[in-house]
Coordinates of C-alpha atoms and ligand atoms in Angstrom, one line a residue:
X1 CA 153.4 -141.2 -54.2
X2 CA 152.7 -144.8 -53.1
X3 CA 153.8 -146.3 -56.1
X4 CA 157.3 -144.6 -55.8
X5 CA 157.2 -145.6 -52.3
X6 CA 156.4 -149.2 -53.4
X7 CA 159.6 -149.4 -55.6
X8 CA 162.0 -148.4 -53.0
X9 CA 160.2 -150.9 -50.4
X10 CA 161.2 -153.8 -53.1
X11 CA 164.8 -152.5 -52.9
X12 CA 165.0 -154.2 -49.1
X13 CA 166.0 -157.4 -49.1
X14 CA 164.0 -158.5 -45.6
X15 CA 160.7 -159.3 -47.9
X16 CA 158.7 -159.2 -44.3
X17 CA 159.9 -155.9 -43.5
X18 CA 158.9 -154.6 -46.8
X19 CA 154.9 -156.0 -46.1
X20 CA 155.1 -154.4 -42.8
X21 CA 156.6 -151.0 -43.7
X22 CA 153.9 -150.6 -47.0
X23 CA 151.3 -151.4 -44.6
X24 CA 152.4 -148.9 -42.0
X25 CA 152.8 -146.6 -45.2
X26 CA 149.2 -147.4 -46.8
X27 CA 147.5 -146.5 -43.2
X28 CA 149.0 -143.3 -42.6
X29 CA 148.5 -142.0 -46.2
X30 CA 144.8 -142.7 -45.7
X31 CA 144.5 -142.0 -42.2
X32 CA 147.0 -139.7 -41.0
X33 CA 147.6 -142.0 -37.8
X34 CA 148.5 -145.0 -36.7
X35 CA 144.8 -145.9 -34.9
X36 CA 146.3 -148.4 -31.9
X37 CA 149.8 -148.3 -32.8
X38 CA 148.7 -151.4 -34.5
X39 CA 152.6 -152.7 -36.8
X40 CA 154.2 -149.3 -35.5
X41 CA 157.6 -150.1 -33.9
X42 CA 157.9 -148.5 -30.5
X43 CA 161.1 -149.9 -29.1
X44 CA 164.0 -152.6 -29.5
X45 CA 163.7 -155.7 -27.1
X46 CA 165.4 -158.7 -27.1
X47 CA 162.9 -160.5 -24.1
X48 CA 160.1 -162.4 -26.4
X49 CA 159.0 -162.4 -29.9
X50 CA 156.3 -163.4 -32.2
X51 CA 156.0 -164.7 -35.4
X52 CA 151.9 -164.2 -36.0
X53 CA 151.8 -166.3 -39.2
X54 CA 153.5 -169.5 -37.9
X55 CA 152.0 -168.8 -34.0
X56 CA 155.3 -168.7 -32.4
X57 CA 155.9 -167.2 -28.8
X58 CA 159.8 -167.3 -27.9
X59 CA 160.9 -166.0 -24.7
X60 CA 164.9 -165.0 -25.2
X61 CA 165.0 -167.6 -28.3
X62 CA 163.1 -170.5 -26.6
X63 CA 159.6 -171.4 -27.8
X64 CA 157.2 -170.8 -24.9
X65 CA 155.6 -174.5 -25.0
X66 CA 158.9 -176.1 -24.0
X67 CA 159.4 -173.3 -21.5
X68 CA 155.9 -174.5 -20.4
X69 CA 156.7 -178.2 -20.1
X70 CA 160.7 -178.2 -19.2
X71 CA 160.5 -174.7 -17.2
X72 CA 159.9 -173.7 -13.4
X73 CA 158.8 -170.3 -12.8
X74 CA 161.7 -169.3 -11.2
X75 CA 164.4 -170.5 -14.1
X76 CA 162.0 -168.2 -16.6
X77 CA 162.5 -165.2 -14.1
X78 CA 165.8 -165.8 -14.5
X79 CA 166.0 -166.2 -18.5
X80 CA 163.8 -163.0 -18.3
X81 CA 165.4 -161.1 -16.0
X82 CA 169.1 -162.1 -16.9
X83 CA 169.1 -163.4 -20.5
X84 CA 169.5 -167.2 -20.1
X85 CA 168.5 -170.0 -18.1
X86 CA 170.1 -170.5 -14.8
X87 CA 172.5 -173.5 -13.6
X88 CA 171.4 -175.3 -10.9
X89 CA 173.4 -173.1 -8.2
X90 CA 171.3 -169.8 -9.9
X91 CA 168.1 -171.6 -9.5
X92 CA 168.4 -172.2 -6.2
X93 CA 169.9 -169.2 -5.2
X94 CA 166.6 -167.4 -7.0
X95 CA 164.0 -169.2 -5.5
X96 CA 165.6 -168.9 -2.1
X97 CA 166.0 -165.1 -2.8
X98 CA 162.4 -164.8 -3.9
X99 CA 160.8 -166.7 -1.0
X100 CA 163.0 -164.5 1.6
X101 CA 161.1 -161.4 0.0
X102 CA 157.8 -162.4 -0.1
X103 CA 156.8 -160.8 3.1
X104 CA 154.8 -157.3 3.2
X105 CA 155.6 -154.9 5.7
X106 CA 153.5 -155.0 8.5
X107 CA 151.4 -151.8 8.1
X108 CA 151.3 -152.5 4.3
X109 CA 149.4 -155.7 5.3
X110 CA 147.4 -154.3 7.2
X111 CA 145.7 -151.5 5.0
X112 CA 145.9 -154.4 2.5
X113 CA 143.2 -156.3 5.0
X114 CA 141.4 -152.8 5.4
X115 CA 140.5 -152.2 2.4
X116 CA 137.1 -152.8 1.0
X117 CA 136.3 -156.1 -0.1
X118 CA 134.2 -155.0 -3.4
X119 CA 137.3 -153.6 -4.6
X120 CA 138.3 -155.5 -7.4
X121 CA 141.2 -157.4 -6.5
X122 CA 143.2 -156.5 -9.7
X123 CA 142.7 -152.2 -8.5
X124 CA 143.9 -153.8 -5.1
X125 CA 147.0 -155.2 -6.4
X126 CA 147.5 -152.2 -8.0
X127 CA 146.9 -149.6 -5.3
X128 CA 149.1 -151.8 -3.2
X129 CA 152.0 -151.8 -5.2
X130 CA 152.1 -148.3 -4.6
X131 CA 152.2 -148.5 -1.0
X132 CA 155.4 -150.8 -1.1
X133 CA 157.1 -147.5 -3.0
X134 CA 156.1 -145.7 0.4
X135 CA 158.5 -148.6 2.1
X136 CA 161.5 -148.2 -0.3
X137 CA 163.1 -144.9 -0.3
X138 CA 165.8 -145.4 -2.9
X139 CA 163.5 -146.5 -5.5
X140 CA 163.5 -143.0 -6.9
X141 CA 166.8 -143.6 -8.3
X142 CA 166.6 -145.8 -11.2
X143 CA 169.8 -145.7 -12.9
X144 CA 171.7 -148.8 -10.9
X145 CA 171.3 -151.8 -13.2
X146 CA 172.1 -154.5 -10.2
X147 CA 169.6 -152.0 -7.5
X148 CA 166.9 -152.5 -10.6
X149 CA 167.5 -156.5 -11.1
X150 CA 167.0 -156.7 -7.0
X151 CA 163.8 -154.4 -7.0
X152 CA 162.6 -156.1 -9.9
X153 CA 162.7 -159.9 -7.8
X154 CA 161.3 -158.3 -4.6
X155 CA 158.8 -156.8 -5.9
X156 CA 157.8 -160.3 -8.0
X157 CA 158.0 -162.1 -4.6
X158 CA 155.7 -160.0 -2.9
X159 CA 152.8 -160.0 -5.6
X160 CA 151.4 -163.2 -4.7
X161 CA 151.4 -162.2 -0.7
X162 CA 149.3 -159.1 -1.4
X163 CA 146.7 -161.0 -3.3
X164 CA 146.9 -164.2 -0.4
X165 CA 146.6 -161.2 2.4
X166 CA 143.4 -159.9 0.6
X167 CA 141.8 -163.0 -0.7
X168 CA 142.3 -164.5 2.9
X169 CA 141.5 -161.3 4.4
X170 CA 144.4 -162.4 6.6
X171 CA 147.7 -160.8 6.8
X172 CA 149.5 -164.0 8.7
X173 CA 147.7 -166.4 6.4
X174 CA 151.0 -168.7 5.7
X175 CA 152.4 -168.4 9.2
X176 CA 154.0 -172.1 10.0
X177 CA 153.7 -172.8 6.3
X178 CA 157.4 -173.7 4.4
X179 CA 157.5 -174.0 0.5
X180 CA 159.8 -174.8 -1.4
X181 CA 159.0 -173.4 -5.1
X182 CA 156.9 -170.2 -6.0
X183 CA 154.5 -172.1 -7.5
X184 CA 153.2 -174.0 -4.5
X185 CA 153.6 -170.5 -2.8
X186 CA 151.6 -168.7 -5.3
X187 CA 149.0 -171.9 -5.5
X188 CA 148.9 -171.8 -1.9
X189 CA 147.5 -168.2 -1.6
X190 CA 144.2 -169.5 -4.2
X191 CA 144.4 -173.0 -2.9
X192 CA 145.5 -174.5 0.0
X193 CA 144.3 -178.1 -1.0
X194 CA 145.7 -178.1 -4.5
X195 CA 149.1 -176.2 -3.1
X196 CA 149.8 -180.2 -1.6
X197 CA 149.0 -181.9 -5.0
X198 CA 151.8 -182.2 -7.4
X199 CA 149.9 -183.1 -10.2
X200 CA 147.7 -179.2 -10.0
X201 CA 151.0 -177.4 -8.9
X202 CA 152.6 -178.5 -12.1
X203 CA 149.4 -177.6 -14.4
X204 CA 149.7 -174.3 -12.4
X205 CA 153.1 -173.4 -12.9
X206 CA 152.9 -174.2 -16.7
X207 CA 149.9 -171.3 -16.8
X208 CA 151.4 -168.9 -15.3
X209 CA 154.7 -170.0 -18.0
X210 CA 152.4 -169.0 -20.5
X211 CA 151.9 -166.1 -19.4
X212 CA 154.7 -164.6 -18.6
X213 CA 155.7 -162.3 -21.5
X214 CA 153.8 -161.5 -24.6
X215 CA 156.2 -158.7 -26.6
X216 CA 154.8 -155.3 -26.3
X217 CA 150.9 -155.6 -25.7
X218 CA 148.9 -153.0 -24.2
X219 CA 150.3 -153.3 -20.4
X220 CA 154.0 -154.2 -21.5
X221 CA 153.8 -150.8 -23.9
X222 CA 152.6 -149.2 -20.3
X223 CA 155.4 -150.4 -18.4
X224 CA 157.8 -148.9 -21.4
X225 CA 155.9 -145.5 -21.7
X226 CA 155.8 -144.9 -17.6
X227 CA 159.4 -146.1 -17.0
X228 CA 160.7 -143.9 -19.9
X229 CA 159.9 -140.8 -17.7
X230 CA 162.5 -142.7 -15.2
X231 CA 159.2 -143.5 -12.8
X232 CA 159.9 -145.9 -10.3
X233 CA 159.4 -149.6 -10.4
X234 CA 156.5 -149.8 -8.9
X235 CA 154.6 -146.9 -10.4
X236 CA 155.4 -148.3 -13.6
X237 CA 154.3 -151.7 -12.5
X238 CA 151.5 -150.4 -11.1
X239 CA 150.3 -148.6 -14.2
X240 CA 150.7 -152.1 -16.2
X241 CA 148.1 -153.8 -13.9
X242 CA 145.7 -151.5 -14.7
X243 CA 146.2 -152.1 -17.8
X244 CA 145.6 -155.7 -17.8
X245 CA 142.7 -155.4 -15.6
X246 CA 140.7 -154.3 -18.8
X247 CA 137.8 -156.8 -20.6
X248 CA 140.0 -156.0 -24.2
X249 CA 143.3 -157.2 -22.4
X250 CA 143.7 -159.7 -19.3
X251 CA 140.3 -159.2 -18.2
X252 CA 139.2 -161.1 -20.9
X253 CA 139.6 -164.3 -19.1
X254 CA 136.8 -163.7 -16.2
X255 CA 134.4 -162.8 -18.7
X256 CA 135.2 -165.8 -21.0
X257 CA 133.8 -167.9 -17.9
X258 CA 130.8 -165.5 -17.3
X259 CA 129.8 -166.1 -21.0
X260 CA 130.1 -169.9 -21.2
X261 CA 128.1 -169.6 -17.5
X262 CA 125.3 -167.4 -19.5
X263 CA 125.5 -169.5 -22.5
X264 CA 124.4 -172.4 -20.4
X265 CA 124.0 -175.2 -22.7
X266 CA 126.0 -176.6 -25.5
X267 CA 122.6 -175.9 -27.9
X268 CA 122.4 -172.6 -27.3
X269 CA 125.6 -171.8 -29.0
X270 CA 125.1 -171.2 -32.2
X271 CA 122.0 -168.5 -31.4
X272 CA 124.4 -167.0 -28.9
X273 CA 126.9 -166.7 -31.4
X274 CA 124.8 -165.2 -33.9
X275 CA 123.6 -162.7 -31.6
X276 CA 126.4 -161.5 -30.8
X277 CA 127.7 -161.2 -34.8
X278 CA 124.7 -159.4 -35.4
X279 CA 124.6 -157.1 -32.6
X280 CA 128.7 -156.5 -33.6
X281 CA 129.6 -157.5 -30.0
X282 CA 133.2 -159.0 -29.5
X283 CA 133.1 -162.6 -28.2
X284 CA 135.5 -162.7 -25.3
X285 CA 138.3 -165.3 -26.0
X286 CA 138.2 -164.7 -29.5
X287 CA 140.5 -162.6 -31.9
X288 CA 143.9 -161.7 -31.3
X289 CA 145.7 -158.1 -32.4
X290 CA 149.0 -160.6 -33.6
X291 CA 147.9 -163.8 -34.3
X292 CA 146.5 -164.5 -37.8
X293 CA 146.5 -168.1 -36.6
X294 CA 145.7 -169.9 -33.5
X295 CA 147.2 -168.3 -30.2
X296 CA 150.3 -170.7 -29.3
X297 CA 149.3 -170.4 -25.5
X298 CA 145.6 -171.1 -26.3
X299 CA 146.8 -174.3 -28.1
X300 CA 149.6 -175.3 -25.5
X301 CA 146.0 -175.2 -22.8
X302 CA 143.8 -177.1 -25.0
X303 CA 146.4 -180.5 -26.0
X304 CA 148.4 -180.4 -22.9
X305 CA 146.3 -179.1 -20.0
X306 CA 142.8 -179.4 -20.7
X307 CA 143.1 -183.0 -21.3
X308 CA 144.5 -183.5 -17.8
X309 CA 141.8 -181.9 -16.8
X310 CA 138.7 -183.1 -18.5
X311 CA 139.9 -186.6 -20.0
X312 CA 142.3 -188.1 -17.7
X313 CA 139.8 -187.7 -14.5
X314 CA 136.4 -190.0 -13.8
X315 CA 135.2 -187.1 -11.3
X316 CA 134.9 -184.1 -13.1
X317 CA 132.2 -182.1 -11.6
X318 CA 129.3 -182.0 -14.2
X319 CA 128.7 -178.4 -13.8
X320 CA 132.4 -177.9 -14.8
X321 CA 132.2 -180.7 -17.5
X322 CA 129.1 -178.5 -19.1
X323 CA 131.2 -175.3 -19.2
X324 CA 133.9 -177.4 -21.2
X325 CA 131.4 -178.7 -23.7
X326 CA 130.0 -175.4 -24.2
X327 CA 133.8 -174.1 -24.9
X328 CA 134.1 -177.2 -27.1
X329 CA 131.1 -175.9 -29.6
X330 CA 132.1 -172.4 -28.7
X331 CA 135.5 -173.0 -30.2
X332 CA 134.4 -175.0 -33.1
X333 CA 131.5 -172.7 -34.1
X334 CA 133.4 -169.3 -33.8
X335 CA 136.4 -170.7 -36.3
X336 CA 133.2 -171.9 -39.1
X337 CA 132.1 -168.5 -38.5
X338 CA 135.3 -166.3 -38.3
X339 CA 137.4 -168.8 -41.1
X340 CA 137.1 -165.8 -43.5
X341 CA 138.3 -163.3 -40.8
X342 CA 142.2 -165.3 -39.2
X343 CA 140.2 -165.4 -35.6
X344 CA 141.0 -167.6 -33.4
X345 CA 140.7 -168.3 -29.4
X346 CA 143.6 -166.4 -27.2
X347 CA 144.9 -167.7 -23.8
X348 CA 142.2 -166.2 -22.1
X349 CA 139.8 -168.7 -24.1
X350 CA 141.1 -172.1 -22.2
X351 CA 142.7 -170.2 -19.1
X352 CA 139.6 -169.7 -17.6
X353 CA 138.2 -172.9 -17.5
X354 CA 141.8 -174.3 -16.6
X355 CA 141.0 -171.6 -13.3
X356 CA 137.6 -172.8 -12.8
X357 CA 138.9 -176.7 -12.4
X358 CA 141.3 -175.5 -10.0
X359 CA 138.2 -173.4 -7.9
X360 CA 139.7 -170.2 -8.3
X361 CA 137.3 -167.1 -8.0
X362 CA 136.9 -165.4 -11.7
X363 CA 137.3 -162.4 -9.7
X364 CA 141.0 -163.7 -9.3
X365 CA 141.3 -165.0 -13.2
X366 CA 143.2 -161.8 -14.0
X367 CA 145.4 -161.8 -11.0
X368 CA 147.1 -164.8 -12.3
X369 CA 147.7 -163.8 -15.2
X370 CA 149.4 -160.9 -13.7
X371 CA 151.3 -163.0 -11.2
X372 CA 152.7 -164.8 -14.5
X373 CA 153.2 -160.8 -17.0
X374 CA 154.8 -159.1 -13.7
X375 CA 158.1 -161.4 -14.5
X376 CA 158.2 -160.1 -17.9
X377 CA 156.9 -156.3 -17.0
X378 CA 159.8 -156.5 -14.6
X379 CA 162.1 -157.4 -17.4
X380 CA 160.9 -154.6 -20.0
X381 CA 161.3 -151.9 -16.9
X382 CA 164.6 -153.5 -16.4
X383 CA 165.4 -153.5 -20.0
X384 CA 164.1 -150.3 -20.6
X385 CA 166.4 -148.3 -17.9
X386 CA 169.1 -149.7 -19.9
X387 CA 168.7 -149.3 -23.4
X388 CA 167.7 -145.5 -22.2
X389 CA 165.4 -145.4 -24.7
X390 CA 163.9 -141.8 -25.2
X391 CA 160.7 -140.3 -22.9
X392 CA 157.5 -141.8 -25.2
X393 CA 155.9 -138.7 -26.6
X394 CA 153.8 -139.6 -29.7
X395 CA 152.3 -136.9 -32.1
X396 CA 148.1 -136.9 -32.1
X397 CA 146.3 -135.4 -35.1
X398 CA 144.3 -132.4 -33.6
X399 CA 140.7 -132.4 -35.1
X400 CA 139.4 -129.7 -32.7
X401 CA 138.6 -126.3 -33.1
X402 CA 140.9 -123.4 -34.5
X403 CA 142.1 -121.0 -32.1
X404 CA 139.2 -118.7 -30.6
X405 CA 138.8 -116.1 -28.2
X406 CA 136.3 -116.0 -24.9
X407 CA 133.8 -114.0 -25.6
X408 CA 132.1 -111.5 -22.5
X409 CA 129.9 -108.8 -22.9
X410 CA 131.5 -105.9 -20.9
X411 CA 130.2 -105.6 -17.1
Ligands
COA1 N1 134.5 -161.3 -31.6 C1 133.9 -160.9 -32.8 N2 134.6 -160.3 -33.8 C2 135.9 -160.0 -33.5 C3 136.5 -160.4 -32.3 C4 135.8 -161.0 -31.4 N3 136.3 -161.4 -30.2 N4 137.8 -160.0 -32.4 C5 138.0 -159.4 -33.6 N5 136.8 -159.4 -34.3 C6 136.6 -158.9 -35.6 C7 136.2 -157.4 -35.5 O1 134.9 -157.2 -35.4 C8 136.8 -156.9 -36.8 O2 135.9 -157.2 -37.9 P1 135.7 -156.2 -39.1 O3 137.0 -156.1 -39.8 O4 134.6 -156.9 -39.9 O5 135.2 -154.9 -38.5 C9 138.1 -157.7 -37.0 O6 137.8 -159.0 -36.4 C10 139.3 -157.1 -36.5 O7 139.0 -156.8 -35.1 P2 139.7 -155.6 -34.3 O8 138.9 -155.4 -33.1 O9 139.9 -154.4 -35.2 O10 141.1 -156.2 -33.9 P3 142.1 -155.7 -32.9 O11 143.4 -156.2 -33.3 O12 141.9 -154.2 -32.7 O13 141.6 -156.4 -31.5 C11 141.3 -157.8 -29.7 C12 142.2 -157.5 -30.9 C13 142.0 -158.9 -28.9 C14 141.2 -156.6 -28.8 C15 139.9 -158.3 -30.2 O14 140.1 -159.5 -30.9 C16 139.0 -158.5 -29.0 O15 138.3 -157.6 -28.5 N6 138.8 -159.8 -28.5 C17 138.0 -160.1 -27.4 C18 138.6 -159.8 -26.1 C19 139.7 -160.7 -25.8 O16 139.6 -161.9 -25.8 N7 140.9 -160.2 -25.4 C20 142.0 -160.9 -24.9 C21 143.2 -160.8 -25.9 S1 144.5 -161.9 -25.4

């Protein structure tokens, strides 16, 4: 069958789409399944894309590094949200509309306060994006394409003030505070001191660029599969954090710091390494479901930020400096050792360390990653309601038992 399949494949002209369709074709004749969805087309989209050979990110057309450098965060809500970049007058008008609707109701900062500090804060964010559906009646109807585009801003404007409220454990904590771009807002709620510093506001709004869309990876698929059943906003949202929150996804980036931390020294490196290999553990950082080549946002950290970081300033502290030089033989080692496998670091690789410089909690690491996705999660819901793409409902392959009966002896 496969060869037959083979010579109609050649008849398509898109030689790409001929590679990806025989694989696709391969792994279900032997498996039955697609394991991870991994190559199976799930929806159209016309927010980012990715070329994995070349390690090309585009976000509406424009690569993602001169989104990074030329970009604020509001102009790429806009291109997300809207489909181009904004004139000046749209700018203005955004950031002005996203500052006005970065407040939280009051009791929705106050249970925020309330809860429990050892609750992780990326299962806080989520939980609390489900309270601001308890404050927004007509969210239920999603059908309203200019109602979506508005819900879709507030609720990005109000992400950074739930994690300030909890990580300040203060619901007032910018009361007498103006700002005048979301990324000294969103600074400002991780670091007061750096919020006044140009120099660390810039390096921070070009991470949270990078982050900001990524095609349809595990919590962008969520946001898809929950808002196909027409669930609100911020149930679908909500669901995406989640998502994120796991070590195999955005987690990665805490535990990226937690290894070069147990690591310790540049030496031990290599017998770190090997352990790992040998004990077939995954190196955190490393590897990357659509990248045969290195990760364009992992590159875009280590030649443009990292350097301001580590090479343009006398009075980097030497713990910190140690962590970099352990990522430095880290990085170097793991491509010797993976050159025969196409792994390479991801964002979460140099992210973390970017974090660290700026004294961020790892605890947080993931948040900010969210706080740069929940532009383009907002964007896929958005897209999604429109495109009214069909309810998700995949197949499984059943390998349980045949039908059988309960069994009781008589009473
Ligand atoms: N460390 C060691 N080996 C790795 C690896 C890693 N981080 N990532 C992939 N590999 C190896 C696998 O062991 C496997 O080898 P094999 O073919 O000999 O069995 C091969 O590369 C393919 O890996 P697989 O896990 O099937 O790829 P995937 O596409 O399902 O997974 C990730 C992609 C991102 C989940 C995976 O690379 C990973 O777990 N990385 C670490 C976590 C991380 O940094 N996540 C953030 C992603 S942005």
């Amino acid at each position: 069958m496969l060869p037959q399949i083979k010579d109609a494949l050649k008849k398509l002209e898109d030689k790409e789409l001929e590679k990806k369709y025989l694989q696709l074709i391969t792994t279900l004749l032997e498996k039955g399944y697609f394991p991870g969805l991994e190559g199976v087309p799930v929806a159209k989209s016309s927010i980012s894309n990715i070329d994995g050979d070349k390690g090309l990110l585009t976000f509406r057309g424009y690569p993602v590094q001169e989104l990074a450098k030329h970009g604020s965060y509001e102009e790429i809500c806009f291109l997300l949200l809207k489909g181009d970049l904004p004139l000046l007058e749209e700018r203005i008008e955004l950031t002005e509309d996203l500052l006005d609707h970065k407040e939280l109701d009051d009791s929705i900062a106050e249970t925020i306060v309330s809860m429990d500090d050892d609750l992780h804060p990326m299962h806080m964010l989520s939980s609390s994006i489900l309270q601001l559906q308890s404050a927004d009646a007509g969210c239920f109807n999603v059908e309203n394409y200019q109602h979506n585009l508005n819900r879709a801003v507030q609720l990005i404007a109000k992400f950074p003030t739930i994690l300030g409220t909890y990580r300040k454990q203060d619901p007032n904590f910018a009361e007498g505070e103006t700002f005048d771009s979301l990324a000294r807002y969103i600074l400002y709620c991780f670091n007061e001191e750096l919020a006044k510093q140009e120099k660390w506001i810039n390096i921070f709004e070009q991470l949270l660029i990078l982050h900001v869309d990524h095609t349809m990876n595990n919590s962008t698929f969520s946001v898809r599969a929950v808002g196909s059943s027409k669930a609100s906003i911020y149930a679908s949202i909500a669901t995406a954090v989640n998502s994120l929150s796991g070590p195999l996804h955005g987690g990665a980036n805490e535990r990226v710091i937690k290894m070069l931390e147990e690591i310790g020294d540049p030496e031990n490196v290599e017998a770190y390494l090997e352990e790992k290999i040998n004990n077939k553990e995954k190196i955190m950082g490393i590897g990357h479901r659509v990248y045969q080549t290195y990760d364009p946002r992992a590159l875009y950290l280590k030649e443009n930020i990292i350097p301001r970081i580590f090479n343009e300033q006398s009075d980097v502290d030497p713990e910190l400096d140690n962590l970099y030089q352990i990522a430095k033989k880290l990085e170097k080692t793991a491509l010797d050792k993976f050159a025969d496998k196409d792994i390479y670091p991801n964002v979460d690789f140099w992210s973390g360390l970017v974090m660290r410089a700026m004294d961020i909690e790892p605890k947080y690491f993931t948040t900010i990653f969210a706080l740069g996705r929940v532009i383009g999660w907002t964007s896929h819901w958005v897209e999604n309601m429109e495109v009214k793409n069909k309810i998700y409902r995949p197949k499984q392959l059943y390998d349980g038992f045949n039908t059988r009966h309960i069994i009781r002896e008589e009473k």
